[in-house]
Structure formats: C-alpha cells, structure tokens
C-alpha cells in the first residue's frame, strides 16, 4: 500500500497523501499533514520549514526521499518549505464545514441515506427505571399490551467500570400503559402492581403472558383506594382468559 | 483518534467523492497509523455505522447528514451518526454540557469511536438534538430492516461465464468454504480475481448471472436455519439480545447497517462469528425473512429462568 503513496521523487518538491481538503490549494486537516517528497538522487536531506512567514525557519533532515510532515505534530497555520531553490507551501486547518461538505447525502444505500430511513415510529416514553435487581413490566388494557422495561446494564459494563446508572429509561409500548408491575429478579413472589393509566380492560384476544402476569400480581398496598376497583376488573379479565 | 476517526473527519469535510479518493485517503491513514489495513477494511465500517454511503456501481460515496439516534432499549443513550467534522464534535461537546446529559464514548479499534449522550428523558434528548440543530431518529434499526431488499433470484442480471483462471473458486454450501475449481460445470457460486478485484458469478439453470458476494451466498444457502442465531437478553440485561452471523457470510450493506443501528456499535468478532448487539427479535425475524433464511433462536437456561415465568401458551 505504501507503494501507492510513494512519490518516486522528481525534479521538484511535492506533497503526497494527507487529509487534503477539496477546492483549496494544498490545505490539509490538522493531524493529516502530507508526506514531503524530495527530489530523488540528491544526497542532501535538510530542508527548512517556516510557519506563517515568520522567517524563523526550523531545519529538518529527511533520511530518505520522503519526510512524514505529520511526525512534526504541526498545529494550524500556513507553512512554507524551502529546499535549495525549490519552494512549496501548504495550510493546516482545523476544519472548514459546519455540518458536512459538498454533496452530502447524494449517494444512497438501497434507497436509504445513512440511518435516515423514513418511517413512522412512535416516540418512546420516559419511564422510571427499575431498581437494581428488579423486573418491570408495563401492561395496557388489551392482552397484546405487554412491554418489558429494563436498564441497559450491558452498555454500562461495556465501559469497563459500570459507571452508568439510570433513574429513567426508554420504553416503547404501542399502547397507553395502565399498570406497572415490578418484582425482584430472582424472586418467585408476586409482582407488585401500581396504576399508571385509567383505561378499563378490553379482552377479546387470548390472554397469554398478559393474563399470566396479572394473575401473579397484587395491588401495591400504598395505592389509592380508587385503584382497587380497576384492579379488580383486570383481575377478573385475566381470570376469564386463563 | 483512530484511523477510522480521521477518515470520518476527512469524509465529513470532503462531503462526497469517488472511491479512488476514499481509497487513497484510507491507504494514507493505514500508513501513518501503521495499521496495515486495506482501504476497504477502513471504509466499510463507516458505511455499517451509517456515517457514509458507498455505491459500487457508480464508485462514489457521500457522507450522510448528522443525526442523533435513540435506539430501542439503550436506556436513553443516544449516539451520533453521519458527518462528524471537527465543528460538529465541538458543538456536540458544548450541547452535551448540561445537567441532564452525560456524554461518553466507546472506542472501536481502528473504526470511529461511538459517541453517546445519556439523557435523562426523551424530552431532554429532543432538546439536545434541537441545540445541535440535527434530527433525532427513533429506532432506525426497525426502519432500515424493512428497506433491506429481498433476495430475489428472478431479478438477477445475466452475465458472461466466469473466466477460468488460476484464482477460480467455487463456494461449497456444505462446508461453507471457498474451494479451488478447475472447471465451471457445476451449478453454484464462483469467484475469481479480475484486475485485483474479486468478481462473483452464479451458475444456475444453465445460465450465468452477475451477483455480489452477499446475494450469491444467500441464494446458494437459501432456507438454511443454522446461519443466523438470535438469543434473548439475560434477565438482568447484563447481556443484551444478540444476533450471531458467521464471519464468512456477507450480508447486504443495508442489512449490516440495520443490525449495527440497534446499538450504534460494530459487531464483536468471536469464534468465527460476528455478534450484533441489542438486536430485537422482530428485527432479526424480518431480516432473516428478507435474506431467504430461517432464524434459529438459542435457548439459554439462565435466560429462560425469567422468561419461562412469563411465557404464554403461544410463546
């Protein structure tokens, strides 16, 4: 691969490779300075590098016909290189564009640009995160309305120090939750149910896990008195589906 | 900064260009970072991560507009996709300097680091996107997987027979390996090296078709159930749901991107497999159908412990 980039020298100085910016003469991103290609066959490897016309050039010595200017860790500015009678200059800049360069989004992958796939997905809800070691479920009025809520412990572990913790998380139910059920992970005790919505149960489909979880749950003793009758309706609906 | 970070910053400034420009810049970065990576290995992850789009038919690429992504089940941790010029990175740091936002990054080897912002709520995520002046995308994994083209043998383009070269190989669907081939009489997928680039041809029903590696492999492996394996998250979510794909199996570009979009992270590579994280069963099922394969669901006893108590009659 290096062979692709090697200039092979020539009669004058050349800049090879680098993170070159478009439409500008010899402008490169900081950290992407090019290689300086010196004329081949000359034994003298010393050249002068001057920044912003300061006339205080530094001398560097190339050991071959190419010198990696990136190794000098140059900061932003206008640079001029002198090698005998030959001259070449270049700029190092932090960047030009605010958001993206010319032609952004003009190529598609199977009709999609980046991750901008047009779709009509509902916004998630912000939901209180389950406490550590807890299992949490949201239930809606219909037996299809079942959504697990969880923290993304794996993402925290990925950082190596488990430094992430959550007080709230995303939940993506396609229904309005009525009950939030929790219980310790390793426990076989009953789920504790708290009301978070007001809709009555609508049961016309098989109950499945919706009914199963409701049957394994009891109303939080600290719930409002009014919650009891709605809870009874859900219990009755779940029982009918079992 | 990794070579991938540098390449993304350059691509963001450049905006669009030819494959030759991207290849030469990748080669330069492989040299200065001393990674030894071939240009394709540096450029492909940028496409998988949704930063750039690459067209092989036109040999052009362009960077995509920046966006914040809220993936399903990532605990309100958004990641930044698309163009990342230096100014966007600076604006991201400033915009994320708020009480309800915690920025962090996950290095990805030579590929660009994944930049995250953990938000306190969906509203604070939207506010962060508004401060940056970029869109907030919800669950693009589910949206992208629906756009993955189905593998359809009726839509193939006829091509000339594959030339018999020393480099001719045929894909053996039993061993899932490329085997040297001295003739081209058997139906199947062939590849050979032409001017330094692999070309693929499918011989099927006495006709030769031009295919890419992914389409060819998926057609000769059609209906297999032992290739894509999905497993549930563990009960404590210390391990997310996973989709495992054999390393030798090429997926369409958009399929790779849909799987990466589920977490914002490139797949782990272990035991000859690519392991995509946080892929929902729904996305895995849709993708498998589109690829003409069948999904295998792995049972894990530690996972089953919790899920069994919730399993309905119908699953």
Coordinates of C-alpha atoms in Angstrom, one line a residue:
Chain A
X1 CA 0.0 0.0 0.0
X2 CA 2.9 2.3 0.8
X3 CA 3.9 1.9 -2.8
X4 CA 0.7 3.6 -3.9
X5 CA 1.6 6.6 -1.9
X6 CA 5.3 6.9 -2.6
X7 CA 6.0 9.6 -5.0
X8 CA 9.2 8.3 -6.5
X9 CA 10.7 11.7 -6.2
X10 CA 11.0 14.1 -9.2
X11 CA 12.6 17.4 -10.1
X12 CA 10.8 19.5 -7.5
X13 CA 9.2 19.3 -4.1
X14 CA 5.8 17.5 -3.9
X15 CA 3.3 16.9 -1.2
X16 CA 1.9 13.3 -1.2
X17 CA -1.1 11.8 0.7
X18 CA -2.6 13.6 3.6
X19 CA -6.1 14.6 4.6
X20 CA -6.5 17.1 1.8
X21 CA -9.5 19.4 1.7
X22 CA -11.4 20.0 -1.6
X23 CA -11.3 23.2 -3.7
X24 CA -8.3 24.6 -1.7
X25 CA -4.7 24.7 -2.8
X26 CA -2.6 22.4 -0.5
X27 CA -4.9 22.6 2.5
X28 CA -5.0 19.7 4.9
X29 CA -6.7 18.8 8.2
X30 CA -4.7 19.0 11.3
X31 CA -3.4 15.5 12.1
X32 CA -3.4 14.8 8.4
X33 CA -0.3 16.5 7.2
X34 CA 1.1 15.1 3.9
X35 CA 4.4 13.5 3.2
X36 CA 7.1 15.7 1.7
X37 CA 8.6 14.1 -1.4
X38 CA 12.2 15.3 -2.1
X39 CA 13.9 15.2 -5.4
X40 CA 15.5 11.8 -5.9
X41 CA 19.2 11.3 -6.3
X42 CA 20.2 14.2 -4.1
X43 CA 22.2 13.4 -1.0
X44 CA 21.2 16.5 0.9
X45 CA 18.1 15.8 3.1
X46 CA 17.9 19.0 5.0
X47 CA 15.0 21.4 4.4
X48 CA 13.6 24.5 6.1
X49 CA 10.1 24.8 7.4
X50 CA 8.7 28.2 8.2
X51 CA 5.3 29.0 9.7
X52 CA 3.2 32.0 8.9
X53 CA 6.0 33.9 7.2
X54 CA 7.8 34.2 10.5
X55 CA 11.2 34.0 8.8
X56 CA 12.3 31.8 11.7
X57 CA 12.6 28.5 9.8
X58 CA 13.4 25.3 11.5
X59 CA 15.7 22.8 9.8
X60 CA 14.7 19.2 9.4
X61 CA 16.6 16.3 7.8
X62 CA 14.9 13.7 5.7
X63 CA 16.6 10.3 5.8
X64 CA 15.1 9.1 2.5
X65 CA 13.2 10.7 -0.4
X66 CA 10.1 11.2 1.7
X67 CA 9.6 13.0 5.0
X68 CA 6.4 12.5 7.1
X69 CA 5.3 16.1 8.0
X70 CA 2.7 14.5 10.3
X71 CA 5.5 13.4 12.6
X72 CA 6.2 17.1 13.4
X73 CA 2.7 17.4 15.1
X74 CA 2.2 20.8 13.4
X75 CA -0.7 23.0 14.6
X76 CA -2.9 25.1 12.4
X77 CA -1.2 27.7 10.2
X78 CA 0.4 28.4 6.8
X79 CA 3.7 26.6 6.2
X80 CA 6.4 27.1 3.7
X81 CA 9.1 24.6 2.9
X82 CA 12.4 25.5 1.3
X83 CA 14.8 23.0 -0.2
X84 CA 17.6 24.7 -2.1
X85 CA 15.9 26.8 -4.7
X86 CA 12.7 24.8 -4.5
X87 CA 9.7 26.1 -2.6
X88 CA 6.3 24.6 -1.6
X89 CA 3.7 25.8 0.8
X90 CA 0.6 24.3 2.5
X91 CA -2.0 25.1 5.1
X92 CA -3.1 23.1 8.1
X93 CA -6.7 23.9 9.2
X94 CA -9.0 22.6 11.9
X95 CA -11.8 22.2 9.5
X96 CA -14.0 24.3 7.2
X97 CA -17.5 23.0 7.2
X98 CA -20.1 23.5 10.0
X99 CA -22.1 20.3 9.3
X100 CA -20.9 18.4 6.2
X101 CA -19.1 19.1 3.0
X102 CA -20.4 19.4 -0.6
X103 CA -22.6 16.6 -1.9
X104 CA -23.7 15.3 1.5
X105 CA -26.4 12.7 1.1
X106 CA -26.1 12.3 -2.6
X107 CA -25.3 8.6 -2.6
X108 CA -27.8 6.1 -1.3
X109 CA -27.6 2.5 0.0
X110 CA -30.6 0.6 -1.2
X111 CA -32.6 3.8 -1.3
X112 CA -31.5 5.0 2.2
X113 CA -29.1 7.7 3.1
X114 CA -27.2 6.9 6.3
X115 CA -29.7 6.0 9.0
X116 CA -32.3 8.4 7.7
X117 CA -34.9 5.8 6.8
X118 CA -38.3 7.4 6.6
X119 CA -40.6 5.6 9.0
X120 CA -43.5 6.4 11.2
X121 CA -42.4 5.1 14.6
X122 CA -43.9 6.3 17.8
X123 CA -41.8 8.2 20.2
X124 CA -40.8 6.2 23.2
X125 CA -41.9 7.0 26.7
X126 CA -39.7 8.1 29.5
X127 CA -40.2 5.5 32.2
X128 CA -38.9 5.3 35.7
X129 CA -36.0 2.8 35.7
X130 CA -36.5 -0.5 37.5
X131 CA -34.5 -0.6 40.7
X132 CA -31.3 -2.7 40.7
X133 CA -32.2 -6.4 40.6
X134 CA -35.9 -5.7 39.7
X135 CA -38.0 -6.9 36.9
X136 CA -40.6 -4.5 35.5
X137 CA -43.5 -4.8 33.1
X138 CA -46.0 -2.3 31.6
X139 CA -49.4 -3.6 30.8
X140 CA -52.2 -2.0 28.8
X141 CA -55.9 -2.7 28.5
X142 CA -55.6 -5.4 25.9
X143 CA -53.8 -8.8 26.3
X144 CA -51.4 -7.8 23.5
X145 CA -50.3 -4.8 25.6
X146 CA -47.2 -6.1 27.3
X147 CA -43.8 -4.3 27.4
X148 CA -40.7 -5.1 29.5
X149 CA -38.8 -2.2 31.0
X150 CA -35.2 -2.5 31.7
X151 CA -31.9 -0.7 32.3
X152 CA -29.2 -1.3 29.7
X153 CA -26.6 -2.8 32.1
X154 CA -24.7 -4.3 29.2
X155 CA -23.9 -0.7 28.0
X156 CA -22.6 0.2 31.4
X157 CA -20.5 -3.0 31.6
X158 CA -19.1 -2.2 28.1
X159 CA -17.5 1.0 29.5
X160 CA -15.4 -1.2 31.8
X161 CA -16.2 0.5 35.0
X162 CA -20.0 0.0 35.2
X163 CA -20.2 3.8 35.6
X164 CA -23.7 4.3 34.1
X165 CA -26.8 4.2 36.3
X166 CA -30.3 5.0 35.4
X167 CA -33.2 6.8 37.1
X168 CA -35.2 6.8 33.9
X169 CA -35.1 4.7 30.7
X170 CA -36.9 4.4 27.4
X171 CA -40.0 2.3 27.0
X172 CA -41.6 1.6 23.6
X173 CA -45.1 0.4 24.2
X174 CA -47.5 0.9 21.3
X175 CA -50.3 1.3 23.9
X176 CA -51.0 3.6 26.9
X177 CA -49.8 1.7 29.9
X178 CA -52.3 1.1 32.7
X179 CA -50.3 -0.9 35.2
X180 CA -46.6 -1.0 36.1
X181 CA -45.6 -4.3 37.7
X182 CA -42.4 -5.0 39.5
X183 CA -40.7 -7.8 41.4
X184 CA -37.2 -8.8 42.4
X185 CA -35.4 -10.7 39.6
X186 CA -34.6 -13.9 41.4
X187 CA -37.9 -13.9 43.3
X188 CA -40.9 -16.1 42.7
X189 CA -43.0 -13.8 44.9
X190 CA -45.9 -11.9 43.4
X191 CA -45.5 -8.8 41.2
X192 CA -46.5 -5.5 42.8
X193 CA -48.8 -3.5 40.6
X194 CA -49.1 0.3 40.5
X195 CA -51.7 2.1 38.4
X196 CA -50.2 4.4 35.7
X197 CA -53.3 4.7 33.5
X198 CA -57.1 4.6 33.7
X199 CA -58.4 2.6 30.8
X200 CA -60.6 -0.4 31.5
X201 CA -59.6 -3.9 30.3
X202 CA -60.6 -4.8 26.7
X203 CA -60.3 -8.6 26.4
X204 CA -61.2 -10.2 23.1
X205 CA -57.9 -11.9 22.3
X206 CA -56.1 -14.8 24.1
X207 CA -54.6 -13.6 27.4
X208 CA -51.1 -15.2 27.2
X209 CA -48.5 -13.7 29.4
X210 CA -50.6 -10.6 30.0
X211 CA -53.1 -12.6 31.9
X212 CA -50.4 -14.8 33.4
X213 CA -48.5 -11.8 34.9
X214 CA -51.7 -10.2 36.2
X215 CA -52.6 -13.5 38.0
X216 CA -49.1 -13.4 39.6
X217 CA -49.6 -9.9 40.8
X218 CA -51.1 -8.0 43.7
X219 CA -52.0 -4.3 44.0
X220 CA -49.4 -2.2 45.8
X221 CA -50.8 -1.7 49.3
X222 CA -49.8 2.0 49.1
X223 CA -52.1 2.5 46.1
X224 CA -55.0 4.9 46.1
X225 CA -58.4 3.5 47.3
X226 CA -59.9 4.2 43.9
X227 CA -57.4 1.9 42.2
X228 CA -58.9 -1.2 43.8
X229 CA -62.0 -1.4 41.5
X230 CA -59.9 -1.0 38.3
X231 CA -57.5 -3.7 39.6
X232 CA -60.5 -6.0 40.4
X233 CA -61.7 -5.5 36.8
X234 CA -58.2 -6.5 35.4
X235 CA -58.0 -9.5 37.8
X236 CA -61.4 -10.6 36.6
X237 CA -60.5 -10.2 32.9
X238 CA -57.2 -12.1 33.5
X239 CA -59.0 -14.9 35.3
X240 CA -61.5 -15.2 32.4
X241 CA -58.7 -15.7 30.0
X242 CA -56.7 -18.3 32.0
Chain B
X1 CA -8.0 9.4 17.4
X2 CA -8.2 6.1 15.5
X3 CA -7.6 5.9 11.7
X4 CA -11.4 5.5 11.4
X5 CA -12.0 8.7 13.3
X6 CA -9.6 10.5 11.0
X7 CA -11.2 9.1 7.9
X8 CA -14.6 10.1 9.1
X9 CA -13.5 13.6 9.8
X10 CA -11.9 13.9 6.4
X11 CA -15.0 12.4 4.7
X12 CA -17.2 14.9 6.6
X13 CA -15.2 17.8 5.4
X14 CA -15.0 16.5 1.8
X15 CA -18.7 15.6 1.7
X16 CA -18.6 13.3 -1.3
X17 CA -16.3 11.9 -3.9
X18 CA -15.0 8.9 -5.8
X19 CA -14.0 5.6 -4.4
X20 CA -10.4 6.3 -5.6
X21 CA -10.2 9.4 -3.4
X22 CA -11.6 7.4 -0.4
X23 CA -9.3 4.5 -1.2
X24 CA -6.2 6.8 -1.4
X25 CA -7.1 8.5 1.9
X26 CA -7.6 5.2 3.6
X27 CA -4.3 4.0 2.3
X28 CA -2.6 7.1 3.6
X29 CA -4.2 6.6 7.1
X30 CA -3.3 3.0 7.2
X31 CA 0.3 4.1 6.6
X32 CA 0.5 6.9 9.2
X33 CA -1.4 4.8 11.8
X34 CA 0.6 1.8 10.8
X35 CA -2.5 -0.5 10.9
X36 CA -1.8 -2.4 7.7
X37 CA -5.5 -2.2 6.9
X38 CA -6.6 -2.5 3.3
X39 CA -8.6 0.6 2.3
X40 CA -11.9 -1.4 2.2
X41 CA -11.4 -2.6 5.8
X42 CA -11.2 1.1 6.9
X43 CA -14.1 2.3 4.7
X44 CA -16.7 -0.4 5.2
X45 CA -17.3 0.2 8.9
X46 CA -18.1 3.8 8.1
X47 CA -20.9 2.5 5.9
X48 CA -22.1 0.0 8.5
X49 CA -22.2 2.7 11.2
X50 CA -24.3 4.9 8.9
X51 CA -21.7 7.7 8.5
X52 CA -21.3 7.3 4.8
X53 CA -23.0 5.6 1.8
X54 CA -20.9 3.8 -0.8
X55 CA -22.1 2.8 -4.2
X56 CA -20.1 0.2 -6.0
X57 CA -22.0 0.6 -9.3
X58 CA -21.0 4.3 -9.6
X59 CA -17.8 4.0 -7.5
X60 CA -18.9 7.1 -5.5
X61 CA -19.5 7.8 -1.8
X62 CA -21.1 10.6 0.2
X63 CA -21.3 11.3 3.9
X64 CA -24.8 11.5 5.4
X65 CA -26.2 14.4 7.4
X66 CA -25.6 14.1 11.1
X67 CA -28.3 12.9 13.4
X68 CA -28.8 11.6 16.9
X69 CA -30.2 8.1 17.2
X70 CA -32.3 6.8 20.0
X71 CA -32.2 3.0 19.7
X72 CA -34.7 0.8 21.4
X73 CA -33.7 -0.4 24.8
X74 CA -30.4 1.6 25.1
X75 CA -31.5 3.3 28.3
X76 CA -31.9 6.8 26.7
X77 CA -28.3 6.7 25.5
X78 CA -28.3 8.4 22.1
X79 CA -25.5 8.0 19.6
X80 CA -24.2 10.4 16.9
X81 CA -24.3 9.3 13.3
X82 CA -23.5 10.9 10.0
X83 CA -21.0 13.6 9.3
X84 CA -18.6 14.4 12.2
X85 CA -16.4 17.4 11.2
X86 CA -14.4 19.0 14.0
X87 CA -17.0 21.7 14.4
X88 CA -19.8 19.2 14.8
X89 CA -17.7 17.4 17.5
X90 CA -17.2 20.8 19.3
X91 CA -20.9 21.6 19.1
X92 CA -21.7 18.1 20.4
X93 CA -19.5 18.6 23.4
X94 CA -21.0 22.1 24.1
X95 CA -24.6 20.9 23.6
X96 CA -24.0 17.8 25.9
X97 CA -22.6 20.0 28.6
X98 CA -25.9 20.0 30.5
X99 CA -27.1 18.6 33.8
X100 CA -29.5 16.2 32.1
X101 CA -26.9 14.8 29.6
X102 CA -23.9 12.6 30.2
X103 CA -21.6 12.2 27.1
X104 CA -19.3 9.2 26.8
X105 CA -17.6 7.3 24.0
X106 CA -16.8 3.7 23.3
X107 CA -13.6 3.1 21.2
X108 CA -14.0 0.6 18.4
X109 CA -10.4 -0.3 17.4
X110 CA -9.5 1.2 14.1
X111 CA -13.1 2.2 13.4
X112 CA -14.6 5.6 14.5
X113 CA -15.4 5.6 18.2
X114 CA -19.1 5.5 19.1
X115 CA -20.1 8.8 20.6
X116 CA -23.0 8.6 23.1
X117 CA -25.0 11.0 25.1
X118 CA -27.1 9.6 28.0
X119 CA -30.1 11.7 28.5
X120 CA -32.5 12.0 31.5
X121 CA -35.6 11.8 29.4
X122 CA -36.9 11.7 25.8
X123 CA -37.6 15.4 26.1
X124 CA -34.0 16.1 27.1
X125 CA -32.9 14.0 24.2
X126 CA -35.0 16.1 21.8
X127 CA -33.7 19.3 23.4
X128 CA -30.1 18.1 22.8
X129 CA -30.9 17.4 19.1
X130 CA -32.5 20.9 18.9
X131 CA -29.4 22.5 20.4
X132 CA -27.3 20.7 17.8
X133 CA -29.8 21.6 15.0
X134 CA -29.9 18.0 13.8
X135 CA -32.8 15.4 13.8
X136 CA -33.4 12.8 16.5
X137 CA -34.1 9.5 14.9
X138 CA -36.1 6.8 16.8
X139 CA -35.3 3.2 16.4
X140 CA -33.7 3.3 12.9
X141 CA -32.9 -0.4 13.1
X142 CA -36.6 -1.3 12.7
X143 CA -37.0 1.2 9.9
X144 CA -33.8 0.1 8.0
X145 CA -34.5 -3.6 8.1
X146 CA -37.8 -3.0 6.3
X147 CA -35.8 -1.4 3.5
X148 CA -33.4 -4.3 3.0
X149 CA -34.1 -5.7 -0.4
X150 CA -35.4 -9.3 -0.5
X151 CA -33.1 -11.8 -2.1
X152 CA -34.9 -12.5 -5.3
X153 CA -33.4 -14.9 -7.9
X154 CA -35.8 -13.6 -10.6
X155 CA -34.2 -10.1 -10.5
X156 CA -30.7 -11.2 -11.4
X157 CA -28.7 -9.8 -14.3
X158 CA -27.4 -12.2 -16.8
X159 CA -23.6 -12.2 -17.2
X160 CA -20.8 -13.9 -19.1
X161 CA -19.5 -17.2 -17.7
X162 CA -16.8 -16.8 -15.1
X163 CA -13.4 -16.9 -16.7
X164 CA -11.3 -20.0 -15.9
X165 CA -8.3 -18.5 -14.1
X166 CA -5.9 -19.9 -11.6
X167 CA -7.8 -18.0 -8.9
X168 CA -11.2 -19.6 -9.8
X169 CA -13.0 -20.9 -6.7
X170 CA -16.5 -22.3 -6.0
X171 CA -18.4 -21.8 -2.8
X172 CA -19.2 -25.1 -1.2
X173 CA -22.6 -24.7 0.6
X174 CA -21.9 -27.8 2.8
X175 CA -18.6 -26.8 4.3
X176 CA -19.3 -23.1 3.7
X177 CA -15.8 -22.7 2.3
X178 CA -14.4 -21.5 -1.0
X179 CA -12.7 -24.4 -2.8
X180 CA -10.4 -24.1 -5.8
X181 CA -12.2 -25.0 -9.0
X182 CA -10.6 -26.3 -12.2
X183 CA -13.8 -26.2 -14.2
X184 CA -17.2 -24.4 -14.1
X185 CA -19.6 -27.2 -14.9
X186 CA -21.3 -27.5 -11.6
X187 CA -24.1 -25.1 -10.6
X188 CA -23.2 -22.8 -7.8
X189 CA -21.4 -19.6 -6.8
X190 CA -18.0 -18.9 -8.3
X191 CA -15.5 -16.2 -7.7
X192 CA -12.2 -15.2 -9.3
X193 CA -9.8 -12.4 -9.2
X194 CA -10.0 -9.9 -12.1
X195 CA -7.6 -7.0 -12.1
X196 CA -7.1 -7.2 -8.4
X197 CA -10.8 -7.3 -7.5
X198 CA -13.0 -10.4 -6.8
X199 CA -15.9 -10.9 -9.1
X200 CA -18.7 -13.3 -8.4
X201 CA -20.9 -15.3 -10.8
X202 CA -23.8 -17.6 -10.1
X203 CA -24.4 -20.6 -12.4
X204 CA -28.0 -21.6 -12.1
X205 CA -30.4 -23.3 -14.5
X206 CA -27.8 -23.3 -17.3
X207 CA -27.5 -19.5 -17.0
X208 CA -24.7 -17.3 -15.7
X209 CA -25.7 -14.3 -13.5
X210 CA -23.7 -11.4 -12.2
X211 CA -24.0 -11.2 -8.4
X212 CA -22.3 -9.7 -5.4
X213 CA -20.9 -12.0 -2.8
X214 CA -23.8 -11.5 -0.4
X215 CA -26.6 -12.2 -3.0
X216 CA -24.7 -15.2 -4.3
X217 CA -24.1 -16.7 -0.9
X218 CA -27.6 -16.2 0.3
X219 CA -29.1 -17.8 -2.9
X220 CA -27.0 -20.9 -2.6
X221 CA -27.7 -21.1 1.2
X222 CA -31.4 -20.4 0.8
X223 CA -33.7 -21.5 3.6
X224 CA -30.9 -22.6 5.9
X225 CA -31.7 -22.3 9.6
X226 CA -28.2 -22.8 11.0
X227 CA -26.7 -19.5 10.0
X228 CA -28.5 -16.6 11.8
X229 CA -28.8 -17.3 15.6
X230 CA -30.7 -15.0 17.9
X231 CA -30.6 -15.1 21.7
X232 CA -32.6 -13.2 24.3
X233 CA -31.1 -10.7 26.7
X234 CA -30.2 -12.1 30.1
X235 CA -32.7 -11.4 32.8
X236 CA -30.6 -8.7 34.4
X237 CA -29.8 -7.2 30.9
X238 CA -26.1 -7.6 31.6
X239 CA -26.1 -9.2 28.2
X240 CA -28.4 -7.7 25.5
X241 CA -30.2 -9.7 22.9
X242 CA -27.7 -10.9 20.3
X243 CA -27.7 -11.9 16.6
X244 CA -24.9 -14.0 15.5
X245 CA -23.8 -14.3 11.9
X246 CA -20.9 -16.5 10.6
X247 CA -17.9 -14.3 9.7
X248 CA -17.7 -15.8 6.2
X249 CA -21.3 -14.8 5.3
X250 CA -21.5 -11.4 3.6
X251 CA -24.7 -9.5 4.3
X252 CA -26.1 -6.7 2.1
X253 CA -24.8 -3.3 3.1
X254 CA -28.1 -2.2 4.4
X255 CA -28.6 -5.3 6.5
X256 CA -25.3 -4.7 8.3
X257 CA -26.3 -1.2 8.9
X258 CA -29.7 -2.2 10.3
X259 CA -28.1 -4.5 12.7
X260 CA -25.4 -2.0 13.8
X261 CA -28.2 0.6 14.3
X262 CA -29.7 -1.4 17.1
X263 CA -26.8 -0.4 19.4
X264 CA -24.6 2.1 17.4
X265 CA -21.8 -0.4 17.8
X266 CA -20.0 -2.6 15.3
X267 CA -20.4 -6.3 15.9
X268 CA -18.0 -8.2 18.2
X269 CA -16.0 -10.8 16.4
X270 CA -15.7 -14.1 18.3
X271 CA -15.3 -17.7 17.4
X272 CA -15.7 -17.1 13.7
X273 CA -18.9 -15.2 14.1
X274 CA -20.0 -11.5 14.0
X275 CA -22.1 -10.8 17.0
X276 CA -24.5 -7.8 16.7
X277 CA -25.8 -6.4 20.0
X278 CA -29.3 -5.4 21.2
X279 CA -31.0 -6.7 18.0
X280 CA -34.7 -7.2 18.7
X281 CA -36.3 -10.5 17.8
X282 CA -38.6 -8.6 15.5
X283 CA -35.7 -7.0 13.6
X284 CA -33.9 -10.4 13.5
X285 CA -37.0 -12.1 12.2
X286 CA -37.7 -9.6 9.5
X287 CA -34.1 -9.6 8.3
X288 CA -33.9 -13.4 8.1
X289 CA -37.1 -13.5 6.0
X290 CA -35.7 -10.9 3.6
X291 CA -32.5 -12.8 3.3
X292 CA -34.4 -16.0 2.5
X293 CA -33.0 -17.8 5.6
X294 CA -34.7 -19.1 8.7
X295 CA -33.9 -17.7 12.2
X296 CA -32.6 -20.0 14.9
X297 CA -33.5 -19.0 18.5
X298 CA -31.0 -20.0 21.1
X299 CA -32.3 -21.2 24.4
X300 CA -30.1 -20.2 27.3
X301 CA -31.1 -21.7 30.7
X302 CA -30.1 -18.6 32.7
X303 CA -32.3 -16.5 30.4
X304 CA -35.1 -19.0 30.3
X305 CA -35.4 -18.9 34.1
X306 CA -37.1 -15.5 34.0
X307 CA -38.8 -15.7 30.6
X308 CA -40.4 -19.0 31.4
X309 CA -42.4 -17.5 34.1
X310 CA -43.8 -15.1 31.5
X311 CA -44.2 -17.4 28.6
X312 CA -47.7 -17.7 27.3
X313 CA -49.2 -20.7 25.6
X314 CA -48.4 -19.2 22.3
X315 CA -44.8 -18.1 23.4

